[in-house]
XYZ file of C-alpha atoms in Angstrom:
782
model
C -9.880 24.775 -27.089
C -10.335 23.525 -23.538
C -11.246 26.803 -21.849
C -11.521 25.227 -18.411
C -7.923 24.030 -18.704
C -6.776 27.474 -19.798
C -8.461 29.174 -16.836
C -7.019 26.609 -14.414
C -3.506 27.010 -15.785
C -3.583 30.786 -15.592
C -5.000 30.687 -12.052
C -2.433 28.183 -10.774
C 0.702 29.280 -12.610
C 0.050 32.945 -13.337
C -0.635 34.541 -16.680
C 2.815 34.060 -18.266
C 3.422 30.503 -17.133
C -0.235 29.607 -17.661
C -0.108 30.751 -21.274
C 3.169 28.889 -21.762
C 1.445 25.805 -20.432
C -1.380 26.174 -22.928
C 1.065 26.668 -25.810
C 3.027 23.578 -24.739
C -0.172 21.550 -24.577
C -1.201 22.640 -28.067
C 2.273 21.800 -29.409
C 1.977 18.370 -27.807
C -1.391 17.733 -29.416
C -0.178 18.880 -32.848
C 2.929 16.713 -32.617
C 0.948 13.623 -31.678
C -1.695 14.284 -34.333
C 0.916 14.447 -37.104
C 3.276 11.720 -35.907
C 0.727 9.267 -34.480
C -2.109 8.941 -37.002
C -5.284 7.091 -35.987
C -4.888 3.342 -35.852
C -7.588 2.780 -38.406
C -8.882 -0.683 -39.185
C -7.458 -3.530 -37.122
C -7.174 -7.246 -37.595
C -7.691 -9.518 -34.555
C -5.471 -12.543 -34.095
C -5.189 -15.497 -31.691
C -2.466 -18.156 -31.599
C -4.535 -20.910 -33.205
C -3.816 -24.606 -32.663
C -0.436 -26.045 -31.734
C 1.397 -27.518 -34.732
C 4.720 -28.637 -33.268
C 7.476 -27.905 -30.811
C 11.244 -27.595 -30.558
C 13.041 -28.553 -27.366
C 15.640 -26.110 -26.012
C 17.550 -25.898 -22.711
C 15.050 -25.267 -19.917
C 12.035 -25.625 -22.198
C 11.513 -24.885 -25.843
C 9.382 -23.277 -28.536
C 5.784 -24.311 -29.188
C 4.570 -23.311 -32.653
C 0.943 -22.450 -33.264
C -0.899 -21.708 -36.468
C -0.506 -17.928 -36.126
C 2.167 -17.441 -33.457
C 4.907 -19.110 -31.453
C 5.596 -19.353 -27.735
C 9.012 -19.563 -26.084
C 8.991 -21.175 -22.618
C 12.048 -21.397 -20.367
C 12.470 -22.459 -16.737
C 15.628 -21.207 -15.007
C 17.736 -23.210 -12.600
C 16.106 -21.361 -9.687
C 12.585 -22.217 -10.848
C 11.739 -18.834 -12.389
C 9.573 -19.178 -15.508
C 9.794 -17.040 -18.639
C 7.440 -17.143 -21.585
C 7.208 -14.864 -24.610
C 4.961 -14.771 -27.691
C 5.806 -13.910 -31.295
C 9.540 -14.369 -30.785
C 9.770 -12.087 -27.740
C 12.849 -12.954 -25.721
C 13.954 -12.005 -22.241
C 16.265 -9.297 -23.585
C 16.554 -6.390 -24.077
C 14.890 -5.388 -20.838
C 15.191 -2.395 -18.535
C 13.937 -4.515 -15.646
C 16.671 -7.140 -15.629
C 19.851 -6.470 -13.694
C 21.946 -8.277 -16.276
C 21.603 -11.229 -18.562
C 18.617 -13.524 -18.188
C 19.181 -16.401 -15.739
C 20.589 -19.623 -17.055
C 18.010 -22.244 -18.056
C 17.607 -25.386 -15.996
C 19.319 -28.132 -18.039
C 17.167 -30.758 -16.338
C 13.887 -29.149 -17.472
C 12.713 -30.665 -20.755
C 9.844 -29.786 -23.080
C 7.738 -32.894 -23.575
C 4.291 -33.781 -24.973
C 1.360 -33.439 -22.589
C -2.165 -34.783 -22.688
C -4.728 -33.198 -25.004
C -2.206 -32.207 -27.654
C -0.363 -29.770 -25.408
C 3.188 -29.583 -24.067
C 4.763 -29.259 -20.649
C 8.035 -28.478 -18.883
C 8.628 -30.224 -15.560
C 11.237 -28.867 -13.166
C 12.045 -29.340 -9.497
C 10.113 -26.266 -8.301
C 7.427 -25.725 -10.929
C 5.583 -27.326 -13.813
C 4.573 -25.318 -16.887
C 1.809 -26.725 -19.080
C 0.939 -25.280 -22.517
C -2.422 -26.268 -23.979
C -3.020 -26.910 -27.677
C -4.806 -23.537 -27.878
C -2.018 -21.563 -26.175
C -3.017 -21.366 -22.507
C -0.010 -21.332 -20.142
C -0.561 -22.917 -16.741
C 1.834 -22.668 -13.803
C 1.544 -25.530 -11.320
C 3.254 -26.540 -8.112
C 5.394 -29.703 -8.164
C 2.339 -31.464 -6.715
C 0.226 -30.411 -9.693
C -1.855 -27.660 -8.008
C -2.653 -24.751 -10.297
C -1.228 -21.362 -9.282
C -1.965 -19.381 -12.435
C -3.476 -20.053 -15.845
C -2.895 -17.490 -18.585
C -5.450 -17.993 -21.331
C -4.553 -17.703 -25.037
C -3.767 -14.052 -25.799
C -5.377 -11.856 -28.426
C -3.707 -9.234 -30.626
C -5.176 -6.321 -32.602
C -2.911 -5.450 -35.538
C -3.461 -2.233 -37.538
C -4.072 -3.114 -41.166
C -1.945 -0.152 -42.253
C 0.914 -1.201 -39.959
C 2.056 -0.123 -36.528
C 2.298 -1.573 -33.038
C -0.170 -4.269 -32.069
C -2.361 -3.935 -29.028
C -2.779 -7.096 -27.013
C -4.721 -8.535 -24.107
C -4.107 -11.527 -21.881
C -6.526 -12.865 -19.309
C -5.360 -15.059 -16.437
C -7.132 -17.149 -13.817
C -5.954 -17.703 -10.249
C -7.440 -19.772 -7.389
C -10.757 -18.593 -5.980
C -9.187 -17.692 -2.619
C -6.294 -15.700 -4.121
C -5.615 -12.084 -3.184
C -3.771 -9.568 -5.396
C -1.016 -7.167 -4.307
C 1.632 -5.084 -6.049
C 1.338 -3.143 -9.351
C 3.796 -0.564 -7.991
C 2.681 2.277 -5.749
C -1.086 2.039 -5.292
C -2.657 4.258 -2.655
C -5.765 2.059 -2.361
C -3.756 -1.044 -1.416
C -1.967 -2.964 -0.255
C -4.582 -5.574 -1.184
C -5.891 -4.666 -4.620
C -9.651 -4.908 -4.865
C -11.720 -5.523 -7.967
C -11.161 -2.798 -10.528
C -8.908 -1.445 -13.259
C -5.388 -0.139 -12.564
C -3.574 1.893 -15.184
C 0.093 1.305 -16.021
C 1.250 4.854 -16.799
C 3.459 6.786 -14.373
C 1.485 9.915 -13.564
C 1.793 13.105 -11.540
C -1.645 13.525 -9.909
C -1.181 17.318 -10.078
C -0.742 18.466 -6.511
C -1.944 15.792 -4.123
C -3.559 12.381 -3.990
C -5.570 10.133 -1.717
C -6.661 6.477 -1.698
C -9.110 7.065 -4.552
C -6.459 8.338 -6.997
C -4.922 6.032 -9.601
C -2.476 5.885 -11.298
C 0.373 7.512 -9.379
C 4.087 8.047 -9.887
C 5.259 4.420 -9.927
C 3.283 1.828 -11.861
C 4.648 -1.647 -12.513
C 3.080 -4.663 -14.249
C 4.090 -6.735 -11.202
C 1.371 -8.845 -9.568
C 2.043 -10.494 -6.214
C -0.609 -13.195 -5.739
C -1.226 -15.057 -2.465
C -3.435 -18.159 -2.263
C -3.751 -21.374 -0.264
C -2.023 -23.215 -3.120
C 1.035 -20.989 -2.864
C 2.478 -17.579 -3.627
C 3.642 -16.309 -6.984
C 4.753 -13.106 -8.681
C 3.851 -12.425 -12.319
C 5.666 -9.677 -14.235
C 4.658 -8.668 -17.761
C 7.884 -7.120 -19.043
C 6.384 -4.350 -21.147
C 6.886 -0.613 -20.612
C 3.938 0.634 -22.716
C 0.761 2.225 -21.461
C -1.649 -0.423 -20.274
C -4.286 -1.457 -17.829
C -4.689 -4.356 -15.408
C -8.217 -5.351 -14.461
C -8.515 -7.520 -11.360
C -11.442 -9.513 -10.014
C -11.178 -11.665 -6.920
C -12.728 -15.114 -7.104
C -15.367 -16.741 -4.966
C -15.464 -20.218 -3.506
C -18.597 -22.222 -4.154
C -20.773 -23.109 -1.172
C -21.653 -26.752 -0.665
C -21.401 -28.520 -3.995
C -21.215 -25.256 -5.953
C -18.336 -24.533 -8.292
C -15.537 -22.120 -7.443
C -15.311 -18.926 -9.459
C -11.613 -18.274 -10.083
C -10.061 -14.892 -9.632
C -9.097 -13.159 -12.858
C -6.497 -10.715 -14.065
C -6.605 -9.136 -17.497
C -3.583 -7.241 -18.807
C -4.116 -4.946 -21.808
C -1.186 -3.129 -23.397
C -1.168 -0.545 -26.181
C 1.916 -2.064 -27.797
C 5.205 -3.751 -27.064
C 6.146 -7.398 -26.501
C 3.953 -9.988 -24.847
C 6.328 -11.654 -22.422
C 6.064 -12.618 -18.790
C 8.135 -13.831 -15.855
C 6.569 -15.922 -13.097
C 8.318 -16.549 -9.764
C 6.861 -19.108 -7.336
C 7.516 -20.158 -3.732
C 7.117 -18.725 -0.266
C 6.934 -14.912 -0.096
C 10.577 -14.807 1.012
C 11.704 -17.082 -1.820
C 9.645 -15.172 -4.380
C 11.254 -11.828 -3.527
C 14.695 -13.419 -3.243
C 14.408 -14.754 -6.796
C 12.830 -11.493 -7.956
C 15.842 -9.590 -6.620
C 18.152 -12.075 -8.322
C 16.325 -11.320 -11.582
C 15.943 -7.529 -11.356
C 18.835 -6.592 -9.079
C 19.725 -6.360 -5.413
C 18.317 -3.291 -3.651
C 20.773 -0.432 -3.238
C 22.077 -0.169 0.305
C 21.440 3.281 1.810
C 24.180 4.768 3.990
C 23.531 4.243 7.688
C 22.698 7.922 8.280
C 19.808 7.631 5.794
C 18.102 5.244 8.226
C 17.712 8.075 10.733
C 15.072 10.852 10.957
C 15.104 13.370 8.093
C 13.418 16.759 7.686
C 12.352 18.485 4.471
C 10.309 21.500 3.504
C 9.444 23.204 0.262
C 10.128 26.724 1.390
C 13.042 26.824 3.841
C 13.778 30.076 2.062
C 17.263 30.705 3.380
C 20.306 29.263 5.082
C 19.252 31.096 8.232
C 15.955 29.178 8.325
C 17.753 25.864 7.841
C 20.035 26.713 10.766
C 17.023 27.705 12.867
C 15.283 24.389 12.273
C 18.412 22.309 12.941
C 19.050 24.317 16.111
C 15.467 23.631 17.160
C 16.095 19.903 16.974
C 19.396 20.191 18.822
C 18.090 22.457 21.592
C 15.208 20.084 22.301
C 17.454 17.019 22.259
C 15.784 15.537 19.156
C 17.883 13.422 16.793
C 18.142 14.513 13.154
C 20.134 12.855 10.380
C 19.443 14.968 7.301
C 17.809 18.120 5.963
C 16.412 18.136 2.414
C 16.441 21.310 0.298
C 13.625 21.678 -2.233
C 13.488 23.694 -5.467
C 13.416 27.018 -3.631
C 17.164 26.806 -2.947
C 17.842 26.955 -6.700
C 18.399 30.163 -8.630
C 15.102 30.662 -10.438
C 14.241 26.973 -9.930
C 16.993 26.023 -12.406
C 18.544 22.631 -11.649
C 22.214 22.490 -10.565
C 22.256 26.130 -9.432
C 22.138 27.923 -6.064
C 20.371 31.120 -5.029
C 23.467 32.938 -3.760
C 21.450 35.659 -2.067
C 19.552 33.276 0.225
C 22.304 30.629 0.431
C 25.526 32.654 0.158
C 27.795 29.819 1.330
C 26.086 26.487 0.786
C 29.282 24.391 1.126
C 29.985 26.142 4.428
C 26.461 25.430 5.631
C 26.806 21.778 4.657
C 30.127 21.471 6.497
C 28.707 23.191 9.572
C 25.692 20.877 9.700
C 27.779 17.791 9.040
C 29.801 18.683 12.117
C 26.518 18.351 14.026
C 25.757 14.966 12.433
C 23.254 16.374 9.912
C 23.618 15.811 6.144
C 22.206 17.928 3.342
C 20.155 16.279 0.583
C 19.289 18.066 -2.663
C 16.271 17.817 -4.917
C 17.087 17.242 -8.609
C 14.498 17.666 -11.364
C 15.105 16.482 -14.932
C 13.667 19.577 -16.673
C 16.328 22.017 -17.952
C 15.316 25.641 -18.508
C 15.412 26.251 -22.271
C 16.467 29.876 -22.112
C 19.343 31.984 -23.449
C 22.250 32.175 -21.074
C 21.559 28.856 -19.340
C 24.929 27.143 -19.627
C 23.488 23.720 -18.806
C 20.919 24.007 -21.582
C 23.555 25.146 -24.076
C 25.785 22.230 -23.123
C 22.997 19.703 -23.434
C 21.777 21.175 -26.711
C 25.272 20.983 -28.199
C 25.504 17.332 -27.151
C 22.083 16.487 -28.571
C 21.022 15.361 -25.120
C 17.385 16.416 -25.170
C 14.274 14.568 -26.288
C 13.151 15.492 -29.815
C 9.989 15.073 -31.814
C 9.466 13.161 -35.051
C 10.690 16.185 -37.072
C 13.933 16.382 -35.103
C 13.007 19.462 -33.089
C 13.447 19.660 -29.311
C 10.386 18.818 -27.253
C 9.642 21.537 -24.698
C 7.280 21.530 -21.762
C 6.568 23.884 -18.890
C 7.894 23.055 -15.432
C 9.019 25.206 -12.479
C 11.761 27.176 -14.318
C 9.390 27.901 -17.226
C 9.872 26.443 -20.704
C 12.108 23.387 -20.396
C 13.850 20.675 -22.389
C 14.130 17.093 -21.156
C 17.247 14.887 -21.232
C 16.798 11.568 -23.025
C 17.904 9.159 -20.302
C 17.351 6.205 -22.641
C 20.633 7.239 -24.337
C 23.759 5.894 -22.537
C 25.759 8.986 -23.539
C 23.132 11.260 -22.002
C 23.081 9.189 -18.810
C 26.841 9.559 -18.518
C 26.665 13.324 -19.178
C 23.876 13.803 -16.638
C 25.612 11.669 -14.015
C 28.687 13.874 -14.306
C 26.608 16.944 -13.457
C 26.169 15.664 -9.886
C 29.745 16.788 -9.233
C 28.270 20.275 -8.753
C 25.920 18.939 -6.046
C 28.820 17.254 -4.278
C 30.868 20.472 -4.414
C 27.976 22.252 -2.738
C 28.261 19.786 0.147
C 25.224 17.603 -0.510
C 25.394 13.997 0.691
C 22.460 12.665 -1.325
C 19.785 13.507 -3.882
C 16.097 12.998 -4.405
C 14.642 13.000 -7.895
C 11.332 14.762 -8.426
C 9.031 15.524 -11.383
C 10.582 12.651 -13.339
C 7.525 10.758 -14.595
C 8.401 13.025 -16.509
C 5.953 15.730 -15.454
C 5.136 18.818 -17.473
C 2.437 21.253 -16.425
C -0.613 20.540 -18.550
C -3.581 22.758 -19.296
C -5.368 19.615 -20.434
C -4.431 16.016 -21.154
C -1.617 14.000 -19.625
C 0.952 16.126 -17.736
C 3.845 14.568 -19.635
C 5.731 14.665 -22.943
C 4.092 14.026 -26.333
C 3.641 10.324 -26.968
C 5.239 10.815 -30.367
C 8.470 12.218 -28.869
C 11.466 10.230 -30.051
C 13.883 8.379 -27.746
C 17.183 6.584 -28.249
C 16.137 3.504 -26.237
C 19.732 2.288 -26.056
C 20.108 2.145 -29.820
C 16.782 0.554 -30.697
C 14.911 3.798 -31.212
C 11.274 4.381 -30.398
C 8.852 6.914 -29.039
C 7.578 8.102 -25.694
C 4.857 5.466 -25.556
C 7.608 2.938 -24.830
C 10.006 5.223 -22.948
C 7.632 7.026 -20.582
C 7.391 4.457 -17.801
C 11.169 3.903 -17.639
C 12.124 7.590 -17.779
C 12.373 7.902 -13.996
C 14.127 4.536 -13.702
C 16.825 5.595 -16.170
C 17.234 9.017 -14.577
C 17.863 7.174 -11.294
C 20.395 4.995 -13.074
C 22.167 8.059 -14.464
C 22.322 9.698 -11.036
C 23.353 6.570 -9.158
C 26.093 5.616 -11.610
C 27.320 9.210 -11.718
C 27.583 9.405 -7.934
C 29.442 6.094 -7.869
C 31.974 7.397 -10.389
C 32.398 10.703 -8.572
C 32.712 9.220 -5.076
C 33.649 5.558 -5.491
C 34.338 5.114 -1.779
C 30.822 6.051 -0.622
C 27.466 4.396 -1.196
C 25.178 6.842 -3.026
C 22.001 7.998 -1.359
C 19.282 8.494 -3.951
C 15.529 8.157 -4.001
C 13.168 8.939 -6.821
C 9.513 9.868 -7.288
C 9.025 7.837 -10.483
C 10.433 4.463 -11.428
C 9.723 1.040 -12.800
C 10.577 -2.599 -12.182
C 14.218 -2.845 -11.094
C 14.360 0.681 -9.647
C 15.580 -0.739 -6.335
C 19.024 -1.156 -7.934
C 19.529 2.600 -7.701
C 17.751 3.555 -4.497
C 14.318 3.990 -2.994
C 11.288 6.200 -3.277
C 8.773 8.158 -1.246
C 5.046 8.658 -1.367
C 5.057 11.857 -3.379
C 2.391 14.457 -2.737
C 0.104 12.504 -0.422
C -2.897 14.539 0.715
C -2.966 15.741 4.317
C -5.759 13.897 6.092
C -6.561 10.548 7.673
C -7.116 8.881 4.268
C -3.657 10.099 3.234
C -2.184 8.553 6.376
C -3.700 5.194 5.464
C -2.522 5.526 1.862
C 1.032 6.086 3.152
C 1.132 2.620 4.665
C -0.473 1.036 1.586
C 2.232 2.486 -0.663
C 5.136 1.231 1.446
C 3.703 -2.290 1.737
C 2.814 -2.528 -1.954
C 6.182 -1.268 -3.160
C 7.974 -3.714 -0.862
C 6.164 -6.596 -2.568
C 7.360 -5.229 -5.923
C 10.975 -5.405 -4.775
C 11.436 -1.793 -3.560
C 12.216 -2.087 0.176
C 13.298 1.497 0.991
C 10.405 3.957 0.970
C 8.302 6.179 3.203
C 5.699 8.963 3.102
C 5.715 12.711 3.552
C 5.027 12.627 7.290
C 2.136 14.966 8.008
C 0.985 14.981 4.396
C 2.155 17.238 1.598
C -0.513 19.814 0.952
C -2.226 20.989 4.137
C -1.879 21.684 7.833
C -2.498 18.531 9.882
C -4.114 18.625 13.281
C -1.792 17.852 16.197
C -3.339 14.387 16.533
C -2.989 13.585 12.828
C 0.610 14.806 12.720
C 1.530 12.738 15.763
C -0.051 9.539 14.411
C 1.703 10.098 11.077
C 4.974 10.759 12.874
C 4.580 7.571 14.895
C 3.943 5.562 11.717
C 6.923 7.138 9.962
C 9.212 6.234 12.840
C 8.727 2.545 11.968
C 9.168 2.869 8.193
C 12.455 2.683 6.255
C 12.494 6.306 5.012
C 11.477 8.524 7.942
C 11.008 12.033 6.534
C 8.761 14.971 7.322
C 7.922 17.160 4.331
C 5.349 19.732 3.258
C 4.434 21.923 0.327
C 5.050 25.646 0.139
C 2.479 27.340 2.366
C 1.255 24.055 3.873
C 2.503 24.774 7.371
C 5.500 23.523 9.294
C 6.373 19.934 10.161
C 8.715 20.481 13.125
C 7.382 18.460 16.109
C 7.450 21.449 18.478
C 5.065 23.404 16.244
C 2.167 21.174 17.397
C 2.326 21.858 21.122
C 4.205 20.432 24.110
C 2.198 17.201 24.306
C 2.893 16.277 20.676
C 6.544 17.220 21.144
C 6.988 14.860 24.080
C 5.274 11.975 22.303
C 7.304 12.654 19.144
C 10.433 12.601 21.310
C 9.530 9.077 22.443
C 9.054 7.938 18.828
C 12.386 9.460 17.801
C 14.176 7.874 20.749
C 12.800 4.450 19.852
C 13.830 4.905 16.216
C 17.356 5.755 17.346
C 17.420 2.825 19.757
C 16.434 0.482 16.914
C 18.969 1.929 14.476
C 21.108 -1.254 14.518
C 17.983 -3.257 13.675
C 17.265 -0.998 10.678
C 20.895 -1.391 9.565
C 20.426 -5.165 9.742
C 17.166 -5.007 7.775
C 18.825 -2.856 5.110
C 21.667 -5.345 4.722
C 19.280 -8.304 4.627
C 17.158 -6.538 2.005
C 20.221 -6.252 -0.211
C 21.229 -9.865 0.387
C 17.805 -11.495 0.144
C 15.357 -9.011 -1.411
C 13.116 -9.168 1.688
C 11.543 -5.767 2.463
C 11.991 -4.144 5.851
C 8.207 -3.655 6.091
C 6.184 -6.802 5.380
C 2.503 -7.753 5.399
C 1.449 -9.605 8.529
C 0.858 -12.739 6.386
C 4.517 -12.797 5.321
C 5.431 -15.934 7.267
C 2.005 -17.594 7.057
C 0.433 -16.735 3.684
C -1.992 -19.634 4.112
C -3.729 -17.733 6.955
C -6.692 -16.194 5.142
C -7.587 -13.852 7.977
C -4.118 -12.296 7.821
C -4.468 -11.699 4.074
C -7.320 -9.321 4.862
C -5.240 -7.339 7.400
C -4.090 -4.035 5.909
C -3.658 -1.782 8.942
C -0.604 -3.414 10.551
C 2.749 -4.739 9.380
C 5.801 -6.707 10.352
C 9.111 -4.883 10.696
C 11.526 -7.649 9.853
C 10.798 -10.958 11.535
C 10.856 -9.657 15.097
C 8.289 -6.860 15.434
C 4.629 -6.296 14.590
C 3.587 -2.636 14.369
C -0.070 -1.574 14.564
C -0.283 2.161 13.728
C -3.325 4.236 14.586
C -5.002 5.276 11.337
C -8.286 6.755 12.595
C -9.090 9.999 14.386
C -9.738 9.768 18.121
C -8.735 6.117 18.498
C -7.055 5.171 21.774
C -7.479 1.402 21.413
C -7.258 -0.811 18.382
C -7.724 -4.407 17.346
C -4.607 -6.228 16.218
C -4.633 -9.545 14.349
C -1.710 -11.753 15.347
C 0.090 -14.386 13.310
C 0.623 -17.717 15.002
C 2.951 -17.930 17.972
C 3.408 -15.897 21.131
C 3.666 -12.110 20.961
C 4.671 -9.625 23.675
C 3.360 -6.093 23.958
C 6.655 -4.173 24.063
C 5.127 -1.450 26.280
C 3.415 -3.582 28.915
C 5.172 -6.944 28.576
C 1.813 -8.733 28.314
C 1.914 -11.954 26.282
C -0.671 -12.962 23.669
C -1.069 -16.165 21.704
C -1.743 -16.160 17.981
C -3.319 -16.720 15.612
C -6.172 -14.539 16.718
C -7.203 -10.973 17.409
C -6.491 -8.884 20.493
C -7.580 -5.423 21.604
C -4.670 -3.232 22.716
C -4.351 0.217 24.223
C -3.130 2.876 21.802
C -2.810 6.123 23.777
C -1.496 9.250 22.106
C 1.896 8.490 23.592
C 2.505 5.417 21.423
C 1.178 2.896 18.935
C 0.970 -0.830 19.735
C 4.164 -2.718 18.919
C 4.556 -6.418 19.637
C 7.668 -8.583 19.654
C 7.755 -12.195 18.530
C 8.579 -14.646 21.312
C 12.149 -15.904 20.930
C 13.223 -12.964 18.766
C 16.765 -11.645 19.111
C 17.366 -8.215 17.597
C 20.160 -5.633 17.795
C 19.498 -2.314 19.528
C 21.567 0.652 20.629
C 22.523 0.755 24.302
C 22.497 3.855 26.475
C 26.151 4.472 25.662
C 25.691 3.865 21.937
C 27.048 0.318 22.121
C 25.416 -2.656 20.416
C 23.086 -4.671 22.674
C 21.076 -7.778 21.867
C 17.439 -7.591 22.928
C 16.036 -11.086 23.417
C 12.363 -11.847 23.949
C 11.737 -15.011 25.929
C 10.693 -17.974 23.778
C 7.591 -19.929 24.696
C 8.094 -23.110 26.690
C 9.354 -25.924 24.499
C 10.253 -23.586 21.647
C 13.377 -21.823 20.481
C 13.916 -18.559 18.668
C 16.655 -16.434 17.227
C 17.590 -13.603 14.939
C 20.152 -12.203 12.536
C 22.464 -9.253 13.122
C 24.512 -7.369 10.549
C 26.750 -4.716 12.036
C 27.323 -1.270 10.584
C 30.597 -1.345 8.650
C 30.468 2.271 7.499
C 29.001 4.002 4.471
C 31.388 2.491 1.953
C 31.466 -0.884 0.267
C 32.996 -2.907 3.086
C 31.615 -6.461 3.187
C 29.358 -7.313 6.097
C 28.983 -10.547 8.021
C 25.667 -12.049 9.068
C 25.733 -13.065 12.724
C 23.197 -15.715 13.742
C 21.837 -15.981 17.262
C 19.532 -18.485 18.883
C 17.483 -18.232 22.059
C 16.122 -21.034 24.237
C 14.807 -21.674 27.715
C 17.043 -23.581 30.099
C 15.545 -24.221 33.553
C 13.355 -21.170 33.182
C 16.270 -18.979 32.147
C 16.650 -17.445 28.671
C 19.945 -18.405 27.065
C 21.203 -16.550 23.978
C 24.077 -17.974 21.950
C 25.800 -17.118 18.728
C 25.648 -19.849 16.119
C 28.941 -20.434 14.299
C 30.397 -23.161 12.118
C 32.135 -24.493 15.224
C 28.877 -24.566 17.205
C 27.092 -22.333 19.702
C 29.281 -19.816 21.575
C 28.775 -16.862 23.910
C 27.295 -13.810 22.127
C 30.248 -11.543 22.846
C 27.951 -8.559 23.470
C 25.547 -7.580 26.220
C 22.138 -9.258 26.176
C 18.971 -7.717 27.553
C 16.222 -10.287 28.176
C 12.584 -9.239 28.036
C 9.301 -11.055 28.331
C 10.270 -13.277 31.275
């Protein structure tokens, strides 16, 4: 027995819960030992030599001595390939059916005994040994996946496999879900297994709550996204390349994907960063559109304790003239931590509280955990048990773990009937007055004395009729819980857009909402990790995210809290949050100086609310994240690829947060073009690096010359803010107006800016030509 784990569990959870945790861990080990015998002897296999091919729409099938490869290029240029008969479906990542193949793309013989598919946007070459090479239309190599290798158990069972790929020597890797050490992923191994880091995490911790086999690769030759559509446990090992000096040879960058089972299939999307994420969203689904109020400042705390404390905090914001859009209630508002309940003693009239706060413009958001207390008298557990809704083991018995309510059962969200049942339960949350939900502990997490804090790998799942075990279902558990909640909220309130964000997820999770950092450690490294997570998730197609401002687990210094608050004010999800006993996160708790500087950050966030509404709409329409790496528009700029401490907010703004203690100035690397310091009006020419003041009162923010963006005027009206274009150049911007929190269609308004006799002219571009904007214009940068 692992005595250290026993002692830790008892210390952390108390004697009763600690012993329950140990019992659950032993049950998990016994279940896996009996249902998942050792793999035993294995037989290695490679494809062998190509023996023939069959042409199909968009590509075809290449047959090798010991395997076959299906290659298909879609009409939009997206490439799919799958080994051993693996097709594009079924897939939890895809939003619907696979895209239609390009009828003009034809499989034809290539040199050296291989085959190729030539399309308008990409060329796919398959060697006689089974290497798959993705090239630009001009023939430049973007990615070369070498012949794979399988290890098949002699006694039967799932095959492990590995695939190594080469990329250009100058390429840089991004993505793989939420990685705290990013956004650029250095040499090393990254595990693909959604994991609760047990309390807090920093840049050195991996894996975290959201892992995705999604690589976003940027090189001089072009940008591409590679997605290995496989939900099993795996590992990606990355190594950046090196360009040869003089006449020396280049050493390509490499990526090796190893999976413990499941299909070997891959999607590759090529183009500019904007085109890549547009096609990725077309493949995996348009991002859910948050209601407009969810783009405002939000406040959470584990430990509000009572309705009176919630009222006190909201009154504190109102009395100090600070905007607040939502308050989030954590597990302490439940009765005994049991989901879909209310502690009536501390919250005697929760619907009344919600109505009262809504009258002040503040919404209530509820935490929802998947674990259901498996105890006599729990009506929810009895209902789920009668419906067969909970995950079972190989013997047909319910799988139990230990979470906040104690011993718990876990709904099987891979079953459509269970998703529908669970989605209907959100009616109780709506009756209590909640306007949105956040999913927690849904990796799924179970307190562990030792081993993985999750369910047994041998636990059985429905998997939408296919059947399988937790090795395949684990990484999509949070994704499918989000689907259940989102679809349930849509059924219950069809006239309102659901607001939902989730701690765990997988590729395609943006269809149902966003995410947040989880339990990021309080400290300067945690602040830096917060930015890395948002940027990395955006490149995986999840545009709406943000950190726990101030960190989750400790008490930040006034300076650290303020710098975190200033960063959060420029991110999509702007939420303060802290653990029980970790101190408060209200701005006035850190002294009058911090309060006044936080007031400035909040005022600027409110002023830019129409811009955030526009970015949210554009994210849904195009897949482009709100927060983008500074190389977004110029991925060929190698210096920008190395920049990880600044970001673009849309096309118009460049934000350079302060991420180090005591800094009052910071270097900022600019993309090409003219940029204006929004505080001083000073103009700078890029590309290049500038040194800007960063006093405690603000962080450096620069506006692109020629940009036109929507802001909120002093009376709440829409105003266009136009930054003067450089001489001889034009500019512009897009505006999407707030049409409410329902499903009303929105129109994209296009504006252009130009200099005429030294005067900045802003016009709206329509099908009939350029016309007057129709709204007030504020010109800056002249």
